[in-house]
Amino acid sequence: MGKLVYATLCSLDGFVADEQGDFGWAAPDEEVHAAVNDIERTVGTQLYGRRMYDVLAAWETMESDEPVIRDFAEIWRGADKVVYSRTLEEPRSARTRIEREFDPEAVRALKESAESDISIGGPELAGQAIAAGLVDELHLFLSPVIVGAGNPALPSGVRVRLELLNERRFAGGVVQLHYAVSDAG
């Protein structure tokens, strides 16, 4: 059985993008990128909302001389992808299928049959999975910036108890918090 893992880069005040949709302040340096790669390396299937998929689809053809960039591109291309979208007609990447609606029971079945972990990307989709009790672990990469408002990394109106598994401080000021969803409710 695979774990459903949500990893996100966000501001200290919990936003993945500011009010203008800018997330350049969260661009990972080499050290943070390598940590994200290590999380994604354990993943066999990636679940995405439409907007997150639109941002990440560039990895399908990304080429770089930088080892962490090449590594992430290989990880991206090696994973199966499910995109939840009512409007996307054709995927722009291999190993990708489109689902019109997020179905918690289908994701639960996917977790039960998975031989490796599953990641979920995009705060809206992850919020639905968190609310449905599907997410097993969270990795929050907190950037040393406060943006004041924007697209929140975590859902509102949902209470989930977490157990801190690990924390890591990066040279550039980013802090990674790794949590498991607690069975204590």
Tab-separated table of C-alpha atoms in Angstrom:
chain	number	residue	atom	x	y	z
A	1	MET	CA	0.000	0.000	0.000
A	2	GLY	CA	1.334	3.402	-0.945
A	3	LYS	CA	1.189	6.580	1.104
A	4	LEU	CA	-0.414	9.714	-0.298
A	5	VAL	CA	2.110	12.518	0.160
A	6	TYR	CA	1.545	16.265	-0.215
A	7	ALA	CA	4.725	18.317	-0.609
A	8	THR	CA	4.584	22.035	-1.268
A	9	LEU	CA	6.735	25.134	-1.284
A	10	CYS	CA	5.016	27.999	0.492
A	11	SER	CA	5.538	31.305	2.248
A	12	LEU	CA	5.949	31.464	6.009
A	13	ASP	CA	2.321	32.607	6.203
A	14	GLY	CA	1.163	29.560	4.245
A	15	PHE	CA	0.602	30.661	0.638
A	16	VAL	CA	1.837	28.861	-2.489
A	17	ALA	CA	1.379	32.030	-4.568
A	18	ASP	CA	0.670	35.656	-3.725
A	19	GLU	CA	-2.451	37.619	-4.714
A	20	GLN	CA	-1.058	38.232	-8.217
A	21	GLY	CA	-0.355	34.507	-8.693
A	22	ASP	CA	3.412	35.009	-8.386
A	23	PHE	CA	5.381	32.212	-6.764
A	24	GLY	CA	8.875	33.202	-7.905
A	25	TRP	CA	9.836	33.863	-4.291
A	26	ALA	CA	9.460	30.097	-3.669
A	27	ALA	CA	11.868	28.978	-6.413
A	28	PRO	CA	13.979	26.290	-4.762
A	29	ASP	CA	17.742	26.547	-4.642
A	30	GLU	CA	19.807	23.457	-5.454
A	31	GLU	CA	19.693	22.117	-1.885
A	32	VAL	CA	15.895	22.436	-1.564
A	33	HIS	CA	15.358	21.078	-5.067
A	34	ALA	CA	17.414	17.989	-4.175
A	35	ALA	CA	15.227	17.444	-1.085
A	36	VAL	CA	12.065	17.696	-3.190
A	37	ASN	CA	13.596	15.244	-5.668
A	38	ASP	CA	14.232	12.777	-2.841
A	39	ILE	CA	10.548	12.917	-1.850
A	40	GLU	CA	9.317	12.541	-5.427
A	41	ARG	CA	11.765	9.703	-6.132
A	42	THR	CA	9.632	7.345	-3.989
A	43	VAL	CA	6.501	8.187	-6.002
A	44	GLY	CA	5.043	6.014	-8.745
A	45	THR	CA	1.942	8.108	-9.442
A	46	GLN	CA	1.459	11.865	-9.244
A	47	LEU	CA	-2.006	13.427	-8.857
A	48	TYR	CA	-2.439	17.001	-10.102
A	49	GLY	CA	-5.064	19.651	-10.432
A	50	ARG	CA	-5.204	21.399	-13.783
A	51	ARG	CA	-3.261	24.517	-12.806
A	52	MET	CA	-0.429	22.610	-11.135
A	53	TYR	CA	-0.220	20.298	-14.141
A	54	ASP	CA	-0.039	23.302	-16.466
A	55	VAL	CA	2.963	24.607	-14.501
A	56	LEU	CA	4.745	21.257	-14.255
A	57	ALA	CA	4.110	19.900	-17.770
A	58	ALA	CA	7.224	21.792	-18.912
A	59	TRP	CA	9.276	19.058	-17.198
A	60	GLU	CA	8.224	16.663	-19.957
A	61	THR	CA	10.757	18.234	-22.329
A	62	MET	CA	13.011	20.086	-19.867
A	63	GLU	CA	16.719	19.750	-20.516
A	64	SER	CA	19.435	21.154	-18.304
A	65	ASP	CA	23.083	20.803	-17.434
A	66	GLU	CA	22.201	21.211	-13.747
A	67	PRO	CA	22.067	17.791	-12.026
A	68	VAL	CA	19.067	18.562	-9.758
A	69	ILE	CA	17.053	19.864	-12.709
A	70	ARG	CA	17.909	16.819	-14.843
A	71	ASP	CA	17.077	14.555	-11.903
A	72	PHE	CA	13.635	16.105	-11.384
A	73	ALA	CA	12.870	15.924	-15.115
A	74	GLU	CA	13.710	12.208	-15.097
A	75	ILE	CA	11.554	11.654	-12.000
A	76	TRP	CA	8.660	13.537	-13.663
A	77	ARG	CA	8.917	11.544	-16.886
A	78	GLY	CA	9.200	8.245	-14.977
A	79	ALA	CA	5.981	8.644	-12.982
A	80	ASP	CA	2.390	8.013	-13.987
A	81	LYS	CA	0.259	11.150	-13.771
A	82	VAL	CA	-3.438	11.714	-13.166
A	83	VAL	CA	-4.768	15.197	-13.943
A	84	TYR	CA	-8.134	16.258	-12.549
A	85	SER	CA	-9.712	18.666	-14.998
A	86	ARG	CA	-13.124	19.299	-16.487
A	87	THR	CA	-11.654	21.204	-19.454
A	88	LEU	CA	-8.289	19.659	-20.405
A	89	GLU	CA	-8.875	17.647	-23.559
A	90	GLU	CA	-5.458	16.085	-24.165
A	91	PRO	CA	-2.515	15.561	-21.807
A	92	ARG	CA	0.749	17.243	-22.768
A	93	SER	CA	2.880	14.531	-21.230
A	94	ALA	CA	3.373	10.785	-21.540
A	95	ARG	CA	2.053	8.408	-18.882
A	96	THR	CA	-0.813	10.820	-18.158
A	97	ARG	CA	-4.535	10.297	-17.926
A	98	ILE	CA	-7.289	12.820	-17.308
A	99	GLU	CA	-10.067	12.380	-14.769
A	100	ARG	CA	-13.002	14.779	-14.848
A	101	GLU	CA	-13.789	14.638	-11.108
A	102	PHE	CA	-11.804	13.972	-7.948
A	103	ASP	CA	-13.198	10.729	-6.532
A	104	PRO	CA	-11.941	10.007	-2.997
A	105	GLU	CA	-12.936	6.341	-3.229
A	106	ALA	CA	-10.949	5.884	-6.446
A	107	VAL	CA	-7.898	7.482	-4.792
A	108	ARG	CA	-8.366	5.247	-1.748
A	109	ALA	CA	-8.398	2.208	-4.059
A	110	LEU	CA	-5.313	3.522	-5.869
A	111	LYS	CA	-3.485	3.828	-2.527
A	112	GLU	CA	-4.454	0.279	-1.552
A	113	SER	CA	-3.160	-1.180	-4.809
A	114	ALA	CA	-0.054	1.011	-5.125
A	115	GLU	CA	3.389	-0.535	-4.824
A	116	SER	CA	4.981	2.878	-4.300
A	117	ASP	CA	3.945	6.217	-2.847
A	118	ILE	CA	1.567	8.633	-4.562
A	119	SER	CA	2.053	12.390	-4.537
A	120	ILE	CA	-0.620	15.027	-4.795
A	121	GLY	CA	0.171	18.452	-6.190
A	122	GLY	CA	-1.795	21.654	-6.158
A	123	PRO	CA	-3.327	23.113	-3.016
A	124	GLU	CA	-6.968	22.827	-4.076
A	125	LEU	CA	-6.696	19.152	-4.992
A	126	ALA	CA	-4.568	18.427	-1.926
A	127	GLY	CA	-7.156	20.242	0.201
A	128	GLN	CA	-9.872	17.928	-1.087
A	129	ALA	CA	-7.698	14.898	-0.322
A	130	ILE	CA	-6.857	16.201	3.155
A	131	ALA	CA	-10.553	16.832	3.862
A	132	ALA	CA	-11.362	13.293	2.681
A	133	GLY	CA	-8.768	11.823	5.063
A	134	LEU	CA	-6.591	10.496	2.230
A	135	VAL	CA	-3.274	12.315	2.817
A	136	ASP	CA	-0.808	10.362	4.940
A	137	GLU	CA	2.171	12.741	5.005
A	138	LEU	CA	2.840	16.428	4.404
A	139	HIS	CA	6.120	18.138	3.558
A	140	LEU	CA	5.896	21.905	3.922
A	141	PHE	CA	8.886	23.826	2.602
A	142	LEU	CA	8.515	27.223	4.271
A	143	SER	CA	10.221	30.046	2.385
A	144	PRO	CA	11.540	32.980	4.400
A	145	VAL	CA	8.965	35.439	3.075
A	146	ILE	CA	5.531	36.696	4.148
A	147	VAL	CA	3.238	37.490	1.212
A	148	GLY	CA	0.122	38.516	3.174
A	149	ALA	CA	-2.510	36.852	0.990
A	150	GLY	CA	-2.896	34.606	-2.019
A	151	ASN	CA	-3.466	30.936	-2.732
A	152	PRO	CA	-3.296	29.004	0.562
A	153	ALA	CA	-1.224	25.821	0.791
A	154	LEU	CA	-3.688	24.176	3.181
A	155	PRO	CA	-7.483	24.013	3.205
A	156	SER	CA	-9.602	26.134	5.516
A	157	GLY	CA	-12.337	24.581	7.623
A	158	VAL	CA	-10.471	21.280	8.027
A	159	ARG	CA	-8.939	20.074	11.277
A	160	VAL	CA	-6.319	17.324	11.124
A	161	ARG	CA	-3.935	16.287	13.883
A	162	LEU	CA	-0.358	15.872	12.753
A	163	GLU	CA	2.751	14.263	14.166
A	164	LEU	CA	6.064	15.957	13.413
A	165	LEU	CA	8.382	13.374	11.878
A	166	ASN	CA	11.299	15.603	10.974
A	167	GLU	CA	12.403	19.151	10.357
A	168	ARG	CA	15.266	20.424	8.272
A	169	ARG	CA	16.823	23.841	7.895
A	170	PHE	CA	18.414	24.799	4.580
A	171	ALA	CA	21.257	27.272	4.079
A	172	GLY	CA	19.018	29.681	2.117
A	173	GLY	CA	16.565	30.034	5.003
A	174	VAL	CA	13.922	27.517	3.872
A	175	VAL	CA	12.656	25.160	6.575
A	176	GLN	CA	11.136	21.767	5.755
A	177	LEU	CA	8.513	20.401	8.124
A	178	HIS	CA	7.626	16.736	7.589
A	179	TYR	CA	4.412	15.551	9.222
A	180	ALA	CA	2.406	12.335	9.358
A	181	VAL	CA	-1.331	12.501	9.762
A	182	SER	CA	-2.004	11.324	13.305
A	183	ASP	CA	-4.409	8.483	13.998
A	184	ALA	CA	-5.332	10.309	17.221
A	185	GLY	CA	-7.888	12.416	15.282
